[in-house]
Tab-separated table of C-alpha atoms in Angstrom:
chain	number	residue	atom	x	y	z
A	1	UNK	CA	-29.514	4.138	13.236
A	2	UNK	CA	-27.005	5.654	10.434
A	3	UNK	CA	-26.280	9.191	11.272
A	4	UNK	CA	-23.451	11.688	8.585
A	5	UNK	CA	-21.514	13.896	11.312
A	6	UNK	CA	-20.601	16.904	8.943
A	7	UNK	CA	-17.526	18.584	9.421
A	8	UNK	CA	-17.938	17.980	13.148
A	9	UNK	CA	-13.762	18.795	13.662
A	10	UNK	CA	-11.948	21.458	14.656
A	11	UNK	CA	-10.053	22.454	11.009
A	12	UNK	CA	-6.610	22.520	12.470
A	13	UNK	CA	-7.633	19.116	13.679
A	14	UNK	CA	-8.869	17.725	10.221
A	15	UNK	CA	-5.899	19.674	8.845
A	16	UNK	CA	-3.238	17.776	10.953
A	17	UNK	CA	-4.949	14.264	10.459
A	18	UNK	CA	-4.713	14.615	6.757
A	19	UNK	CA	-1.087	16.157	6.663
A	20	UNK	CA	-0.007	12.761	8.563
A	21	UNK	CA	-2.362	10.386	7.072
A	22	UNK	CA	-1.070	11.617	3.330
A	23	UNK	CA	2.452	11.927	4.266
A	24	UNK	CA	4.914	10.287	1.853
A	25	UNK	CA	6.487	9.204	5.491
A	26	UNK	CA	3.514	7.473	6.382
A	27	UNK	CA	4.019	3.321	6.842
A	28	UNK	CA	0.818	1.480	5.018
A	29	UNK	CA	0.869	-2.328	5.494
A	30	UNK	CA	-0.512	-3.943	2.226
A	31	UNK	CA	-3.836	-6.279	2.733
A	32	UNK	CA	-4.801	-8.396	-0.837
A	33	UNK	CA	-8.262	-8.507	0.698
A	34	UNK	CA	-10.265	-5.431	2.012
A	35	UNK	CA	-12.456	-8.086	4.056
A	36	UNK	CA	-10.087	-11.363	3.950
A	37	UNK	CA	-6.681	-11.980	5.670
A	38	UNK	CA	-3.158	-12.299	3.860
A	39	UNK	CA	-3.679	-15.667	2.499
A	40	UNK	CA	-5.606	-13.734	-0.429
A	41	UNK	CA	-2.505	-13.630	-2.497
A	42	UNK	CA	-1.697	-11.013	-5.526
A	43	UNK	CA	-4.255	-12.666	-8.095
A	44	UNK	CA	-6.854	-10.331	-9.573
A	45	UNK	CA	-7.323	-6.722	-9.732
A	46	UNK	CA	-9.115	-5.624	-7.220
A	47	UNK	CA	-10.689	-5.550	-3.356
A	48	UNK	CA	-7.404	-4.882	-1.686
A	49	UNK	CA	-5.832	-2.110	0.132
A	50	UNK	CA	-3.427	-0.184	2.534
A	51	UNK	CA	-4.009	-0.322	6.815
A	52	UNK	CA	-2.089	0.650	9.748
A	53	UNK	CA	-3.387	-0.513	12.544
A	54	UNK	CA	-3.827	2.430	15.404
A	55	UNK	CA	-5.155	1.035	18.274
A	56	UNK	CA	-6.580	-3.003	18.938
A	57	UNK	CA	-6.389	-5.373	21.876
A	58	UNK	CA	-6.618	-2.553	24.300
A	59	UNK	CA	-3.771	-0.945	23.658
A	60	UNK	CA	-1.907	1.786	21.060
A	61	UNK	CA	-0.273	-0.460	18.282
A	62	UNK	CA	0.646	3.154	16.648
A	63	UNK	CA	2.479	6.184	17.884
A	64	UNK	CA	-0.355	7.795	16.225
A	65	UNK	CA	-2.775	6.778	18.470
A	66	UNK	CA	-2.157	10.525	20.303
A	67	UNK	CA	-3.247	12.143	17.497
A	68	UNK	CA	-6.140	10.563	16.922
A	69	UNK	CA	-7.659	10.736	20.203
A	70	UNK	CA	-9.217	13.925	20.456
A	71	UNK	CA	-10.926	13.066	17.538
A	72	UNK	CA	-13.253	11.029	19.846
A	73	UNK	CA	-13.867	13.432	22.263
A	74	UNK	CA	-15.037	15.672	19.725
A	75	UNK	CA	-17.262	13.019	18.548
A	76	UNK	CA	-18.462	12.648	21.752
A	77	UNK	CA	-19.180	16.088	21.950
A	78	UNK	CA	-20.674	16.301	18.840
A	79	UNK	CA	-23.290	13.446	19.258
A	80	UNK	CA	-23.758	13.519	23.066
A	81	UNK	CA	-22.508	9.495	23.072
A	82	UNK	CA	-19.998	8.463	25.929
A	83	UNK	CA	-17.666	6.485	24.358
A	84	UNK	CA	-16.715	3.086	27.329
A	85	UNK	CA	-13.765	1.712	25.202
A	86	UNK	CA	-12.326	1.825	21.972
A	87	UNK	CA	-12.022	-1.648	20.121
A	88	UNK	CA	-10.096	-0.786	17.343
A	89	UNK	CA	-8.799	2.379	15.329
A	90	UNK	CA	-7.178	1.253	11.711
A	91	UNK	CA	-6.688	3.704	8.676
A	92	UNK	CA	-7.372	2.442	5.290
A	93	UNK	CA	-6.133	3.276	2.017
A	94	UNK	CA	-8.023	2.411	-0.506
A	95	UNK	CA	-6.337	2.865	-4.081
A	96	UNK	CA	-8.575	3.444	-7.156
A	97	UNK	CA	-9.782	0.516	-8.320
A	98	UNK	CA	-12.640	-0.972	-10.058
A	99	UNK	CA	-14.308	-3.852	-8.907
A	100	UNK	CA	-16.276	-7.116	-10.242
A	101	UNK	CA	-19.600	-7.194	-8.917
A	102	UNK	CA	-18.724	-10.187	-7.016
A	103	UNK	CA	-16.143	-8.753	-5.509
A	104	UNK	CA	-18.320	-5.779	-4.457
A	105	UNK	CA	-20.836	-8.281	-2.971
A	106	UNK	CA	-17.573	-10.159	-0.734
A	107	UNK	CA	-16.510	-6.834	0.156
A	108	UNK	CA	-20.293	-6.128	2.132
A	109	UNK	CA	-19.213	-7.272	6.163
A	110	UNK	CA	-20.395	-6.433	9.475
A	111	UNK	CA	-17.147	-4.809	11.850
A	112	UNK	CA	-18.157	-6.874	15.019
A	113	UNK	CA	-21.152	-8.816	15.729
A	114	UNK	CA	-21.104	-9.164	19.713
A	115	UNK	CA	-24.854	-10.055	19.958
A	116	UNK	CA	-25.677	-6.096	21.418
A	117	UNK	CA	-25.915	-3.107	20.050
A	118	UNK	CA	-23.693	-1.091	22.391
A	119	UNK	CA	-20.645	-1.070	19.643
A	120	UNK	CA	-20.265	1.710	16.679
A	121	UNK	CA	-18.360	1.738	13.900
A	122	UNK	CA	-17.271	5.326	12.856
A	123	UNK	CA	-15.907	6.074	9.446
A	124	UNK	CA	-14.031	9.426	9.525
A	125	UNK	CA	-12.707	10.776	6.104
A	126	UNK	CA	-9.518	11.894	6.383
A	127	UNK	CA	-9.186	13.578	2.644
A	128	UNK	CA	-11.519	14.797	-0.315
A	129	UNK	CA	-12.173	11.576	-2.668
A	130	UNK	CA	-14.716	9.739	-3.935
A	131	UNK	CA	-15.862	6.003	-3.115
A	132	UNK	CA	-19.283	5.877	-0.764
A	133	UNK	CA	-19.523	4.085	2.192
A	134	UNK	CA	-22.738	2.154	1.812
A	135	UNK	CA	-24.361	1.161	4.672
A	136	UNK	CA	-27.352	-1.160	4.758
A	137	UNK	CA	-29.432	-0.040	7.421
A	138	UNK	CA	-33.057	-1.567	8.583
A	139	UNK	CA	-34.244	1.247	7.481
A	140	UNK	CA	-32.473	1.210	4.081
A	141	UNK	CA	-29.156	1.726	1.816
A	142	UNK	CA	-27.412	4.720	2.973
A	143	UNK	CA	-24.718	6.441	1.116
A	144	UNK	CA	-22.135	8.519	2.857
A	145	UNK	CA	-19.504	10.917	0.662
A	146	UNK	CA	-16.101	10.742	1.655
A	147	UNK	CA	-15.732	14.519	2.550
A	148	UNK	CA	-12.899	15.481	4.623
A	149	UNK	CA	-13.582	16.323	7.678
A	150	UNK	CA	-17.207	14.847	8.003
A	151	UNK	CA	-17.800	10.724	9.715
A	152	UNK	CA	-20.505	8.569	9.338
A	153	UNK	CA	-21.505	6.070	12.109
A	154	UNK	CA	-23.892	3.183	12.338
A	155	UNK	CA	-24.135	-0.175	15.113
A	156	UNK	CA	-21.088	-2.279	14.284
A	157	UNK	CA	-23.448	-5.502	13.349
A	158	UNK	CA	-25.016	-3.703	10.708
A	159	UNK	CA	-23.736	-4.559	6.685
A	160	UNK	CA	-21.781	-2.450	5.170
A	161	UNK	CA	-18.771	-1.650	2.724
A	162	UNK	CA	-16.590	0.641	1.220
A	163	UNK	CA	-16.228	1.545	-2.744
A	164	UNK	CA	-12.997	2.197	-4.036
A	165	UNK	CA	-12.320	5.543	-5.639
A	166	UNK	CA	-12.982	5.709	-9.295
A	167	UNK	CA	-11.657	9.626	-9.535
A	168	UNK	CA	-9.305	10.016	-7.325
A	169	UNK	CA	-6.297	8.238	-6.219
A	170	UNK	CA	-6.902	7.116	-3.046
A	171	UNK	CA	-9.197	6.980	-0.108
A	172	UNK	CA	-8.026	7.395	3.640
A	173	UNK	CA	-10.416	6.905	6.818
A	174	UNK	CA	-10.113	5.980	9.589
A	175	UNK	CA	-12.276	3.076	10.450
A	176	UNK	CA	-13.163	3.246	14.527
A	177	UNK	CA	-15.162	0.997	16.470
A	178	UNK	CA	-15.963	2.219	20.122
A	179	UNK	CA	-17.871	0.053	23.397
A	180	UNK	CA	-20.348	2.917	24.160
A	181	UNK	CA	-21.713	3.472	28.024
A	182	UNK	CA	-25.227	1.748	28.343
A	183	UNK	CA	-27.324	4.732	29.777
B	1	UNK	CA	28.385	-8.209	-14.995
B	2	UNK	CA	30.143	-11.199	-12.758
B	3	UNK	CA	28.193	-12.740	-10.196
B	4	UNK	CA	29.038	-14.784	-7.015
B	5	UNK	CA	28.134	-18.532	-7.270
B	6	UNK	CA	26.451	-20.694	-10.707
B	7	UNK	CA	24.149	-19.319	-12.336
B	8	UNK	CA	21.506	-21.186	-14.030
B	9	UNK	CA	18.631	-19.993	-16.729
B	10	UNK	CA	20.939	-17.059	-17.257
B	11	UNK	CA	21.159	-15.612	-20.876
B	12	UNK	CA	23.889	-12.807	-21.378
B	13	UNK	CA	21.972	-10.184	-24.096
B	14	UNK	CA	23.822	-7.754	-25.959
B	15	UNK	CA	21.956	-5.891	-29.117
B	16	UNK	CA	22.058	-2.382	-28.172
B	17	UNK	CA	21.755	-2.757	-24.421
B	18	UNK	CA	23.705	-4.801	-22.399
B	19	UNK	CA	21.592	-6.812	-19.970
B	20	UNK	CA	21.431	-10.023	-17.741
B	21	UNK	CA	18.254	-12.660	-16.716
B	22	UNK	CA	18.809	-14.669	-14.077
B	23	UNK	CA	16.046	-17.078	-13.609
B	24	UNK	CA	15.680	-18.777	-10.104
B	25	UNK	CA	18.474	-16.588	-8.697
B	26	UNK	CA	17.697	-17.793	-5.659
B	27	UNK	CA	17.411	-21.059	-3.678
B	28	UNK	CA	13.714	-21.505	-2.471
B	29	UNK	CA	14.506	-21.673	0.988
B	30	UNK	CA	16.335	-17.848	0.751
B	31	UNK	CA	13.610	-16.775	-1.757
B	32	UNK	CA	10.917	-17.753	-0.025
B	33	UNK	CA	11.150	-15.199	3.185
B	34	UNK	CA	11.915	-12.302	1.155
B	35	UNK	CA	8.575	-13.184	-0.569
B	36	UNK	CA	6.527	-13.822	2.527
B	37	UNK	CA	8.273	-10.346	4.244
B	38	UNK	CA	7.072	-8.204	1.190
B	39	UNK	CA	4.047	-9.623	0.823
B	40	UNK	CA	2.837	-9.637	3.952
B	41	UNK	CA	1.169	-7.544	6.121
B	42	UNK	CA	3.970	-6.268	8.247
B	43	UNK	CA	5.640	-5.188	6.080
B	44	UNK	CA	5.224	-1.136	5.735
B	45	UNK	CA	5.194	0.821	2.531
B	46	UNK	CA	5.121	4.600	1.554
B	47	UNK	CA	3.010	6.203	-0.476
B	48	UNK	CA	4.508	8.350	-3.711
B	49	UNK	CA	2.936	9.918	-6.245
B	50	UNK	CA	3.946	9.118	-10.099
B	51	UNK	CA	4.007	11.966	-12.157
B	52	UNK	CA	3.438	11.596	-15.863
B	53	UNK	CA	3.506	13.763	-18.901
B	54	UNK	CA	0.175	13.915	-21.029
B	55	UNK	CA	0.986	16.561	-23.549
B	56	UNK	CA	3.011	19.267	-22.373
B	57	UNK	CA	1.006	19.655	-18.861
B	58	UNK	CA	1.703	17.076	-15.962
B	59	UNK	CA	-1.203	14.664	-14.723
B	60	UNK	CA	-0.215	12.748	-11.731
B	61	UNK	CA	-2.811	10.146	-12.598
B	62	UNK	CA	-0.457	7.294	-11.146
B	63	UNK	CA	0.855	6.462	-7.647
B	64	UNK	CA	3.041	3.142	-5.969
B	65	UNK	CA	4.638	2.400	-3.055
B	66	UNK	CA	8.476	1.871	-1.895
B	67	UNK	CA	10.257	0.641	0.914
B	68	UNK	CA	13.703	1.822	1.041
B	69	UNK	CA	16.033	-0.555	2.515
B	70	UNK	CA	19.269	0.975	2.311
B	71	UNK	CA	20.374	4.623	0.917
B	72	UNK	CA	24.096	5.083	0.828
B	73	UNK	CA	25.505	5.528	3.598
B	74	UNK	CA	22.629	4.661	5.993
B	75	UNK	CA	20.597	1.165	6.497
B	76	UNK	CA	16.867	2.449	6.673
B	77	UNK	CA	15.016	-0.712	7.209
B	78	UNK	CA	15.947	-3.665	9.887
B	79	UNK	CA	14.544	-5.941	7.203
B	80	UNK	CA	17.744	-5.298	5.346
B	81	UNK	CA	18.923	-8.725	7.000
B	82	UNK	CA	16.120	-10.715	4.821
B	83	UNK	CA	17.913	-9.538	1.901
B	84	UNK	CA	21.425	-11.102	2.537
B	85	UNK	CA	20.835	-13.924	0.207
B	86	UNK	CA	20.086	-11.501	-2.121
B	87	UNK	CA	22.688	-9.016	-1.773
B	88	UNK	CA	25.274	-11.834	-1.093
B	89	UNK	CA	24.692	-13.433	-4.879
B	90	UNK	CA	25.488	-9.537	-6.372
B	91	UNK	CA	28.927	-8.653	-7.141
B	92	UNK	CA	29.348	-5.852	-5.248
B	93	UNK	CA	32.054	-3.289	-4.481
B	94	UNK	CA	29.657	-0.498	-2.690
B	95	UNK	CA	25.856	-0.172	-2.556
B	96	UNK	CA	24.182	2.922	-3.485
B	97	UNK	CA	20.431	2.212	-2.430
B	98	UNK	CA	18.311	-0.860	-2.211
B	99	UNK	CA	14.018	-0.242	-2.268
B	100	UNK	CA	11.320	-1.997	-2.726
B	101	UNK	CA	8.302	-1.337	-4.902
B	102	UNK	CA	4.872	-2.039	-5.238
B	103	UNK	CA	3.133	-0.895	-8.156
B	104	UNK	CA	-0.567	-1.233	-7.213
B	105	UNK	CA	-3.046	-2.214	-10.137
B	106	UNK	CA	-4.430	0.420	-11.916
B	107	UNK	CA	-7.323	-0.864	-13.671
B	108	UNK	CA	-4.861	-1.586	-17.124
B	109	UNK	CA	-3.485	2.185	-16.627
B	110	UNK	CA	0.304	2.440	-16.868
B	111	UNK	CA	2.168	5.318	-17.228
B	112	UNK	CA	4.969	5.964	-19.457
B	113	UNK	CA	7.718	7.532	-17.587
B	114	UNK	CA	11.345	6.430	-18.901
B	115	UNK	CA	14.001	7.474	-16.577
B	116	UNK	CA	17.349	6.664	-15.209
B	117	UNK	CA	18.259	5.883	-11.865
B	118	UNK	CA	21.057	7.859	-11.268
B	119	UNK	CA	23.398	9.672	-13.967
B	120	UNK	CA	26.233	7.754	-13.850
B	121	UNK	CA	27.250	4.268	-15.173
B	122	UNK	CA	26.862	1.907	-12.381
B	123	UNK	CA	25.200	-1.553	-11.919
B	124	UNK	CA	21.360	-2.101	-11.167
B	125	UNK	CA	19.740	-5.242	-10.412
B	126	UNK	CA	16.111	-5.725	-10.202
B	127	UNK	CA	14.949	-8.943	-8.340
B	128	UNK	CA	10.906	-9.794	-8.985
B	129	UNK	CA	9.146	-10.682	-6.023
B	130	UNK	CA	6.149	-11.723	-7.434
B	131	UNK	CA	4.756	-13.050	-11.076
B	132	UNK	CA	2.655	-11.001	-12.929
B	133	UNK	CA	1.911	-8.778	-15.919
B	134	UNK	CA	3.713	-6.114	-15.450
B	135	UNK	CA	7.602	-5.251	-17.003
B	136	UNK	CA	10.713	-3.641	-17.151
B	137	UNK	CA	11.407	-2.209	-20.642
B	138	UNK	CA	14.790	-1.248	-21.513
B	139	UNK	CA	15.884	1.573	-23.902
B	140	UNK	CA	16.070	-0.510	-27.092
B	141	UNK	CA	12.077	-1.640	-25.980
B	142	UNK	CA	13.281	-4.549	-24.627
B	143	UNK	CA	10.347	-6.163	-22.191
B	144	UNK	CA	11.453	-7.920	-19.338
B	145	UNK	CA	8.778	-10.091	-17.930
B	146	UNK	CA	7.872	-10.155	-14.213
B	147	UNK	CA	8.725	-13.417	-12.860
B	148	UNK	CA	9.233	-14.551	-9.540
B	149	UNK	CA	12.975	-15.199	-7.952
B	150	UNK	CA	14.079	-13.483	-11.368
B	151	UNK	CA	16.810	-11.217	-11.300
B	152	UNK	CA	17.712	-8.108	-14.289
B	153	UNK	CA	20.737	-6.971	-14.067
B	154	UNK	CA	21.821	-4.029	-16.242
B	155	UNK	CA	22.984	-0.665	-16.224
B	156	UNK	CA	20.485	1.767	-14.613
B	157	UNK	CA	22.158	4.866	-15.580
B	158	UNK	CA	20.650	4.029	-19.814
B	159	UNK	CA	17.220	4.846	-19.856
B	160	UNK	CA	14.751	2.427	-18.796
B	161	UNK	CA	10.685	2.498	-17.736
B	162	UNK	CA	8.561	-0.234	-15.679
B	163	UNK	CA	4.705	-0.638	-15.996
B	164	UNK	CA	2.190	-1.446	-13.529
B	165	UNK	CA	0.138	-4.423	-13.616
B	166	UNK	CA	-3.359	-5.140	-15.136
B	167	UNK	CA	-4.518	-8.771	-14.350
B	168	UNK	CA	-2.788	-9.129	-10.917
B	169	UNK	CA	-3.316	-6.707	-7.364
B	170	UNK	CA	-0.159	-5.249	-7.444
B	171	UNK	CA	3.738	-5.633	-8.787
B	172	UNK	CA	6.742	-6.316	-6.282
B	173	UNK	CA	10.287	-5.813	-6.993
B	174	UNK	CA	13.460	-4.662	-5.468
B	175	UNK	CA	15.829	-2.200	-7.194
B	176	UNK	CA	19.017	-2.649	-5.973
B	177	UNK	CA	21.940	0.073	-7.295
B	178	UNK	CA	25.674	-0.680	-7.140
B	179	UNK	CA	29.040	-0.510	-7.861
């Protein structure tokens, strides 16, 4: 069900996504809540982070959403999926942070739950960091590094969550969720 | 430093730094949207590293995020026009640059970093955006607490240092330099 793609990109591609991702130009949007809306307000140290939205409600909400793109036509190479329809396409970044264990256990969510299982989340890693994505399968926990370059991808009803980066600074993905063709 | 309009709560401070605090600077009504713009979630931020001395080596454990609304001579943000109220209330002959920050929490880390805005005497006023634990210390150690619709006003070019916050998600403020 939950399958690591390892460095399935191109390097000038992974190259370029993390040279705009990490630029000091680049416009994050704050969110008090990695998994609640803006409501949350400033209280509390942790469970929040950065997003720009790329692509939702069927259309580009980014100028970015070009460079971005033929990252899913590699992944379709790469895994021999045809992709119908992207959902959404948001970056996150997720600051270093340390979090209660309750506030690990509200971060666990499901991306979309449409009753099928023809939508994927994919989790690319734009840069080096630390911070798992762990993803409770049926089949059990699984644990996915963020390594540059590499994505992990899983049915978009399945729990998961992220964990914020302990060691390094910051953690950017890209968080995608795709319609795939039923075959 | 002379302001436009009353101003209530304020206490003039002079030991060996000459600084202003202006509590509820602000009517509610223009405070209010310039709270809701920067801490919402349209609202976009960049990403800067904070470099810090440990020793004689540099460790850029730190990071926050600005917004920069105006750098002399050029308005960089449309959301300038929030800040009228604001910039209104200021006694102001030119501006030099008005941006936002947001120091993120840290888990209690806060780096020591005093520094001057720019090397000349001019005015500075930093307006709070949000309440928490985090403060601007002047050169004589003087801690200014973070408090909502709170304005400092003092002279940038002395030496001065802000700290990140430890109980709350992050620390708002605008720094607004001036003639």
């Amino acid at each position: 069900m939950t399958k690591v793609l390892s460095n399935f990109l191109p390097t000038e591609m992974a190259d370029e996504l993390e040279e705009v991702f990490s630029s000091h130009e680049f416009p994050w949007f704050w969110r008090p809540s990695t998994t609640h809306g803006v409501d949350e307000g400033s209280e509390g140290s942790g469970d929040y982070q950065f997003v720009h939205i790329v692509y939702y409600d069927n259309e580009p909400q980014s100028q970015l959403f070009e460079i971005v793109r033929p990252l899913l036509f590699e992944f379709e190479k790469a895994t021999s999926l045809a992709i119908k329809d992207i959902y959404k396409i948001k970056a996150n970044l997720l600051p270093k942070q340390l979090l209660e264990d309750a506030e690990v256990e509200e971060s666990i969510h499901i991306d979309i739950d449409k009753g099928d299982k023809k939508y994927i989340s994919i989790v690319y890693y734009v840069i080096d960091s630390d911070g798992d994505t762990v993803i409770y399968d049926d089949k059990g926990v699984v644990k996915a590094n963020p390594i540059k370059g590499d994505a992990v991808y899983f049915p978009s009803y399945i729990r998961h969550r992220a964990t914020p980066p302990v060691l390094n600074k910051r953690r950017i993905v890209l968080n995608i969720i795709v319609e795939l063709e039923v075959i | 430093m002379a302001m436009r309009g009353e101003m209530e709560n304020s206490q003039l401070h002079s030991s060996s730094v000459a600084y202003q605090v202006v509590d509820n600077f602000l009517p509610e009504e223009d405070f209010k949207p310039i709270q809701d713009l920067m801490m919402g979630d349209s609202f976009a931020w960049h990403y800067h590293k904070a470099v810090t001395y440990v020793d004689e080596g540099k460790e850029d454990k730190a990071f926050y995020f600005t917004h920069l609304f105006y750098s002399n001579p050029n308005i960089t943000s449309d959301h300038i026009k929030t800040l009228n109220p604001l910039l209104e209330k200021l006694d102001v002959k030119a501006f030099i640059r008005i941006k936002g920050n947001m120091y993120p929490n840290l888990n209690g880390y806060s780096p020591q970093e005093p520094h001057v805005d720019y090397p000349y005497p001019h005015k500075g006023a930093i307006f709070y955006i949000n309440t928490n634990d985090g403060y601007t210390i002047l050169e004589d150690g003087t801690k200014i607490a973070s408090v909502a619709n709170r304005v400092l006003l003092f002279d940038p070019s002395i030496a001065h240092d802000s700290t990140y916050p430890s109980c709350q998600k992050v620390r708002v403020n605008i720094n607004i330099n001036y003639f």
